[in-house]
Coordinates of C-alpha atoms and ligand atoms in Angstrom, one line a residue:
X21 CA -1.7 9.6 18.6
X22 CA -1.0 6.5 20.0
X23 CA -0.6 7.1 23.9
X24 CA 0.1 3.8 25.2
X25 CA 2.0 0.6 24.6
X26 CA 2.0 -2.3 26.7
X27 CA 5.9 -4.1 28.0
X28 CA 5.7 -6.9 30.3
X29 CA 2.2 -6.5 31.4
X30 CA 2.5 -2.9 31.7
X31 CA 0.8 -0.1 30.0
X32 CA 3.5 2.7 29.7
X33 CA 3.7 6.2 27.7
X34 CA 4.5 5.3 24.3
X35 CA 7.3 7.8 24.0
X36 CA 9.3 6.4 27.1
X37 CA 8.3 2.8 26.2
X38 CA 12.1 1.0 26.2
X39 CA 14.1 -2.1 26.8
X40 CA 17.4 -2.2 28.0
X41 CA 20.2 -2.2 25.1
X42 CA 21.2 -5.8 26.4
X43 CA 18.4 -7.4 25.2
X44 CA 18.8 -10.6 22.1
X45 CA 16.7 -8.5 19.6
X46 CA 19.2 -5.9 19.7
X47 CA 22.6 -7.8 20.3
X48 CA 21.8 -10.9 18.0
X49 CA 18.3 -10.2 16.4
X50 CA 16.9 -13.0 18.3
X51 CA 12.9 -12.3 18.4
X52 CA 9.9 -12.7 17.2
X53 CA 6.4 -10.9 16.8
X54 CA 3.1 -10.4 15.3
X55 CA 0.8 -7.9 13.4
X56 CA -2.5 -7.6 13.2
X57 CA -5.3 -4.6 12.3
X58 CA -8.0 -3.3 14.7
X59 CA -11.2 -2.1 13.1
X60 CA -14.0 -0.2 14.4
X61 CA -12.2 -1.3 17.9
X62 CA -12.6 -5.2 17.3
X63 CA -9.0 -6.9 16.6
X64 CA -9.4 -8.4 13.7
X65 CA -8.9 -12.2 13.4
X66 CA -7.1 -12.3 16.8
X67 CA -7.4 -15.6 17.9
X68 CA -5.5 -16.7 14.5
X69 CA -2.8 -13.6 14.8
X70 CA -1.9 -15.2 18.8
X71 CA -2.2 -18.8 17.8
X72 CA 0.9 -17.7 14.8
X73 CA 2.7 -15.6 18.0
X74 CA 2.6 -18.4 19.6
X75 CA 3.9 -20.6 17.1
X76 CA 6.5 -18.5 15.7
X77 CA 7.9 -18.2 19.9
X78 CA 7.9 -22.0 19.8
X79 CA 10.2 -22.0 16.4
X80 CA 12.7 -20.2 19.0
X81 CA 12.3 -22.0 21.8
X82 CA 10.8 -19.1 23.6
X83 CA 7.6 -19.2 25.8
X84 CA 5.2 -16.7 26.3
X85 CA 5.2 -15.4 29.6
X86 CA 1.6 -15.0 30.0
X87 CA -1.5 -17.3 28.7
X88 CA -2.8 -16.7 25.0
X89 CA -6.3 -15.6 27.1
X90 CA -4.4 -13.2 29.2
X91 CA -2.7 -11.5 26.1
X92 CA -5.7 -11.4 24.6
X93 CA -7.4 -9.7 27.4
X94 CA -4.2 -7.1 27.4
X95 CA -4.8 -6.6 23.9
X96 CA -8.4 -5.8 24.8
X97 CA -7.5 -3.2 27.5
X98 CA -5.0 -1.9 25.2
X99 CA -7.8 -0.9 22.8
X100 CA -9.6 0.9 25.1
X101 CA -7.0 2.9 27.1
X102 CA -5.8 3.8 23.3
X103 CA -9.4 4.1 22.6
X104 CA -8.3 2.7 19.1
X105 CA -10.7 2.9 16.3
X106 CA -9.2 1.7 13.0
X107 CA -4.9 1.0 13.7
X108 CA -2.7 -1.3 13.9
X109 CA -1.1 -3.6 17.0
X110 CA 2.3 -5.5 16.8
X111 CA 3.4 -8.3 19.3
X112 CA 6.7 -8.4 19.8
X113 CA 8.5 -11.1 22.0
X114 CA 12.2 -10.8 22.4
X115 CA 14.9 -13.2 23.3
X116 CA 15.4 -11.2 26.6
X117 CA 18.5 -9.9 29.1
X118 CA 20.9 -12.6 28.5
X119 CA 23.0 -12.5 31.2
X120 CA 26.5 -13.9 28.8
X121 CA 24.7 -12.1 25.5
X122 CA 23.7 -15.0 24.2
X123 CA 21.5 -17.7 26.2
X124 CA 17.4 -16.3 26.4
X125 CA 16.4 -16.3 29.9
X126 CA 12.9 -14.9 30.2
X127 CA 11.3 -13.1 26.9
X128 CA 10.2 -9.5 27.0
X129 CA 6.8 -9.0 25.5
X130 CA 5.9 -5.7 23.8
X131 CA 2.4 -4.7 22.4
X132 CA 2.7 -1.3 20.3
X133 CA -0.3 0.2 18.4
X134 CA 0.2 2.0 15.2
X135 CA -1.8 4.2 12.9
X136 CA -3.7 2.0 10.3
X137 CA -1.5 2.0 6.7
X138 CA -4.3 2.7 4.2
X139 CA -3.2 2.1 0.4
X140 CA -3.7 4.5 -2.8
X141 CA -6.8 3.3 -4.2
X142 CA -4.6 3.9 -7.3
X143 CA -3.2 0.2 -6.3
X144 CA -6.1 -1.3 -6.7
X145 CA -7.3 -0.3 -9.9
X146 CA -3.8 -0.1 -11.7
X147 CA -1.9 -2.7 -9.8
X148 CA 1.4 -2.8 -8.5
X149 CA 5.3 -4.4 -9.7
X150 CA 7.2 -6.7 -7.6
X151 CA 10.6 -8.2 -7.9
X152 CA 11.6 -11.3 -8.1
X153 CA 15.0 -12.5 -6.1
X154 CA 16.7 -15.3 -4.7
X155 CA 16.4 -16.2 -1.0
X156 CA 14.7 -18.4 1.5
X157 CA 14.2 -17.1 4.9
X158 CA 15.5 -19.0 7.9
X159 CA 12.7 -20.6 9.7
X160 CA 10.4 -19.9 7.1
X161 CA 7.3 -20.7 9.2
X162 CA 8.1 -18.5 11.9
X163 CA 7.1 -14.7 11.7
X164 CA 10.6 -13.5 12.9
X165 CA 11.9 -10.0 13.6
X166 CA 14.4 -10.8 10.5
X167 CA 14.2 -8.8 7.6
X168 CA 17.8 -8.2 6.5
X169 CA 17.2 -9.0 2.7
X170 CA 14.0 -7.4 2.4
X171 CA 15.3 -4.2 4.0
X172 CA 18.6 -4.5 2.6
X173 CA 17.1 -3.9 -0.8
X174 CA 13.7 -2.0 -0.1
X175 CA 15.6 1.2 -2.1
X176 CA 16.6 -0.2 -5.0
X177 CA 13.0 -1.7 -5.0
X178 CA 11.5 1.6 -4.5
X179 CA 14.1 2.8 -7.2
X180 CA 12.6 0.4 -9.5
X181 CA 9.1 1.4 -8.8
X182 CA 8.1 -1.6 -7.2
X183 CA 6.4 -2.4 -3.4
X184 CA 7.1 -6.0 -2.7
X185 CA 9.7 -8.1 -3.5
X186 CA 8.9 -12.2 -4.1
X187 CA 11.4 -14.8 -2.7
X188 CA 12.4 -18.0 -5.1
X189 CA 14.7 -20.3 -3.7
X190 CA 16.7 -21.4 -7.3
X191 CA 13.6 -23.7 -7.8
X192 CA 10.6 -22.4 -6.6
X193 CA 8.9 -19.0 -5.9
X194 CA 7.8 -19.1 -1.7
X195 CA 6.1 -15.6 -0.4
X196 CA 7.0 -12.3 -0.5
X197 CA 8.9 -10.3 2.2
X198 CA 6.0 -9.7 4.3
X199 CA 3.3 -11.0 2.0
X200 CA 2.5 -14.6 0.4
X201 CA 1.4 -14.9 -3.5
X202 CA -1.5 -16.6 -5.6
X203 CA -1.5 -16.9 -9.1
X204 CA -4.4 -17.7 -11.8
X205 CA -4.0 -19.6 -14.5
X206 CA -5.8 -19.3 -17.7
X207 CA -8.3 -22.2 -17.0
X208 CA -9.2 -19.6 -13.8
X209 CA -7.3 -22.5 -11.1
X210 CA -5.9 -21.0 -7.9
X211 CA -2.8 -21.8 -6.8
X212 CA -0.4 -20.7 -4.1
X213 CA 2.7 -22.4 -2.4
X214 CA 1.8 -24.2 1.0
X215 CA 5.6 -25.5 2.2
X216 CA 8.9 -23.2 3.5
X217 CA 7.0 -20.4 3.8
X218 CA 5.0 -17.8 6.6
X219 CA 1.4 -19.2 6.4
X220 CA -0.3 -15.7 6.2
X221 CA -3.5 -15.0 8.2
X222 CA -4.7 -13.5 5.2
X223 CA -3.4 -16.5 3.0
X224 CA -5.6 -18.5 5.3
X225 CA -9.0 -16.4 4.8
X226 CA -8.4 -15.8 1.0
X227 CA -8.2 -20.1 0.5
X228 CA -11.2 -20.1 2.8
X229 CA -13.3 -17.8 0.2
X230 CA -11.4 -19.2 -2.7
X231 CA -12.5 -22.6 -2.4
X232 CA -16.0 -21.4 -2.5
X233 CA -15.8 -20.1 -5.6
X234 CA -12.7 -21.5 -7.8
X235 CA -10.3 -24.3 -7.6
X236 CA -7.9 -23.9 -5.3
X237 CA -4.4 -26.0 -5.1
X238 CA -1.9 -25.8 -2.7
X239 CA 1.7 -26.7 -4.3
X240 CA 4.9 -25.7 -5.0
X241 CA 5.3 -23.0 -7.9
X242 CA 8.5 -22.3 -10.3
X243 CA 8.7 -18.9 -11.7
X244 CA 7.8 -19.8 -15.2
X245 CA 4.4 -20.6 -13.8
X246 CA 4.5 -17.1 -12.0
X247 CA 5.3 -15.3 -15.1
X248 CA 3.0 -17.2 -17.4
X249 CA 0.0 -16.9 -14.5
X250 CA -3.1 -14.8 -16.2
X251 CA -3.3 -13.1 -12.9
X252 CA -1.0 -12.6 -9.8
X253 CA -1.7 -11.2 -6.1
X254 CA 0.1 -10.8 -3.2
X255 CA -1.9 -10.8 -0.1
X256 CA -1.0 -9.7 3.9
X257 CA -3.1 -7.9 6.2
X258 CA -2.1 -4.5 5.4
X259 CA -2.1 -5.5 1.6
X260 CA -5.7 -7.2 1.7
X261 CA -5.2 -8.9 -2.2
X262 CA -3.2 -6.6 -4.1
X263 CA -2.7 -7.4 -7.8
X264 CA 0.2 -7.9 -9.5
X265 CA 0.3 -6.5 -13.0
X266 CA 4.3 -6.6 -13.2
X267 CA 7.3 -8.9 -12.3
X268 CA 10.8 -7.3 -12.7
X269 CA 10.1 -6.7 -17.0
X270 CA 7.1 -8.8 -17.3
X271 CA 3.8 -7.9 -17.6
X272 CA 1.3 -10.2 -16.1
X273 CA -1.9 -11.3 -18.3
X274 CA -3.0 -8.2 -19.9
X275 CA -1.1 -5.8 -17.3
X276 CA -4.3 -4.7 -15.4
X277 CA -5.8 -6.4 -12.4
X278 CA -7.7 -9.5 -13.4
X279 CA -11.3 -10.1 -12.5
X280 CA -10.8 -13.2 -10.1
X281 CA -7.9 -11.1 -7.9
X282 CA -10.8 -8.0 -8.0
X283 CA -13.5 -10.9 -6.9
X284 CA -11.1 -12.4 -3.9
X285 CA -10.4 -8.4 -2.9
X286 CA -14.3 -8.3 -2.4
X287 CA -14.8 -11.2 -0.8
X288 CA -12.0 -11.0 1.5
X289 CA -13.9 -7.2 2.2
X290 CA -17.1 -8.7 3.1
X291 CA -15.8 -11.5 5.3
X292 CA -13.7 -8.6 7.3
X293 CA -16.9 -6.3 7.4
X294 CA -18.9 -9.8 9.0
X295 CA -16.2 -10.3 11.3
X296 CA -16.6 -6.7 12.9
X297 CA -20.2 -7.0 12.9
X298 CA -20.6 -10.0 14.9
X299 CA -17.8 -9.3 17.1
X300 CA -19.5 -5.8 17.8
X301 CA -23.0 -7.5 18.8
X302 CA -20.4 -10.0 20.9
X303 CA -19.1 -7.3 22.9
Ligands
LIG22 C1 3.6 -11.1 7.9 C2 4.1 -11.9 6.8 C3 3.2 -12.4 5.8 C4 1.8 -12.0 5.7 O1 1.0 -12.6 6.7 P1 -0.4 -12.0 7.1 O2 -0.8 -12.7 8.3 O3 -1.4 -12.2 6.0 O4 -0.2 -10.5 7.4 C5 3.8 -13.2 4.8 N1 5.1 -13.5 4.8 C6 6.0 -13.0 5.8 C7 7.4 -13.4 5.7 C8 5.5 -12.2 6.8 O5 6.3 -11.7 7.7

């Protein structure tokens, strides 16, 4: 479906797309990369998803062998040559052929496309479990190619009947494996954490819309406060805001989505369907 990926500037068959086996990410895991949805052909939010790539290379002392414009315009052609419609692209940059298997010499950069994950509307209107468990990711502000814990257990989670599990570091609740959380408490305040975690491009819009709206505080939360909260959500860009209607054996608030989580779902909606418009009359 999806013909083309892009390695090193290159746009090669997707099937025979490779890297040599002495590559970092393979040998040590040593790698980084980024995610982002494509929409009626307009990358959505791209300037914030390469900004984050960028970042998260930094956290690993790697550079980016081409210019954030360049990538950018390689995203572009790899949109059209895909001719991709709705889908989904991931960056990858690698700690490269290390010549004594350890030391990064120059990055390989990978763009792949994949087919768009779309969610059971059944989510949305019944909510979703997560599971709480103890762990705080090494460079927490950097999107790394390290999942070991949330891989590790994604079958008992699935056992359990649950789709994301939340990370709490003995003291505080941070983010989710590949999402961040917001809670609401009974006097309808917004809250989500702000330090040693990813800061989520989705995070980022749903405090923009937020503040409009509700107040909105940025702190540290314990997971008292998570399981007390009248209304949870997880958000990420596959996710959008997904509510939270059950931690390990607690129900949240009244165990159905709350009306603030079903408000910020819609905003966040709108403010994607304004970003495809204006890009489109852009282009
Ligand atoms: C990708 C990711 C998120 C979500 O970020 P978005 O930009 O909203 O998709 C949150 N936490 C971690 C650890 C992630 O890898």
């Amino acid at each position: 479906m999806i013909q083309f990926y892009n390695v090193n500037g290159e746009l090669v068959n997707a099937v025979e797309a490779s890297l040599k086996v002495t590559d970092l990410a393979t040998l040590r895991g040593y790698g980084v990369f980024d995610f982002f949805l494509v929409r009626s052909g307009v990358p959505m939010y791209v300037d914030d998803y390469v900004a984050r790539f960028e970042r998260s290379a930094g956290h690993l002392n790697l550079d980016l062998p081409i210019s954030k414009e360049a990538l950018k315009e390689q995203i572009q052609a790899l949109i059209q040559v895909n001719k991709l419609d709705d889908a989904a692209i991931q960056l990858v940059l690698t700690g490269g052929y290390a010549e004594d298997g350890y030391t990064p010499v120059q990055p390989n950069l990978l763009m792949l496309g994949r087919p768009m994950l779309i969610y059971n509307n059944d989510v949305l209107t019944k909510g979703v479990k997560v599971l709480l468990h103890q762990h705080q990711r090494e460079l927490p502000e950097a999107k790394t190619i390290n999942y070991l814990t949330g891989i590790r257990l994604a079958g008992n989670m699935k056992q359990q009947g649950a789709v994301e599990i939340l990370y709490h570091d003995g003291q505080f609740v941070r983010e989710g494996v590949r999402s961040n959380f917001f809670i609401i408490t009974k006097d309808n305040i917004i809250i989500t954490p702000k330090d040693k975690l990813l800061h989520g491009i989705t995070r980022k819009n749903t405090i923009a819309l937020a503040q409009q709206h509700f107040t909105l505080e940025e702190r540290d939360v314990t997971p008292q406060e998570l399981l007390a909260a009248k209304e949870v959500f997880i958000t990420s860009t596959t996710k959008g805001a997904m509510p939270v209607v059950q931690i390990d054996h607690h129900i949240i608030g009244d165990g159905k989505p709350g009306e603030v989580t079903l408000l910020l779902g819609k905003l966040l909606h709108e403010h994607d369907i304004h970003y495809i418009e204006s890009r489109k009359v852009m282009a």
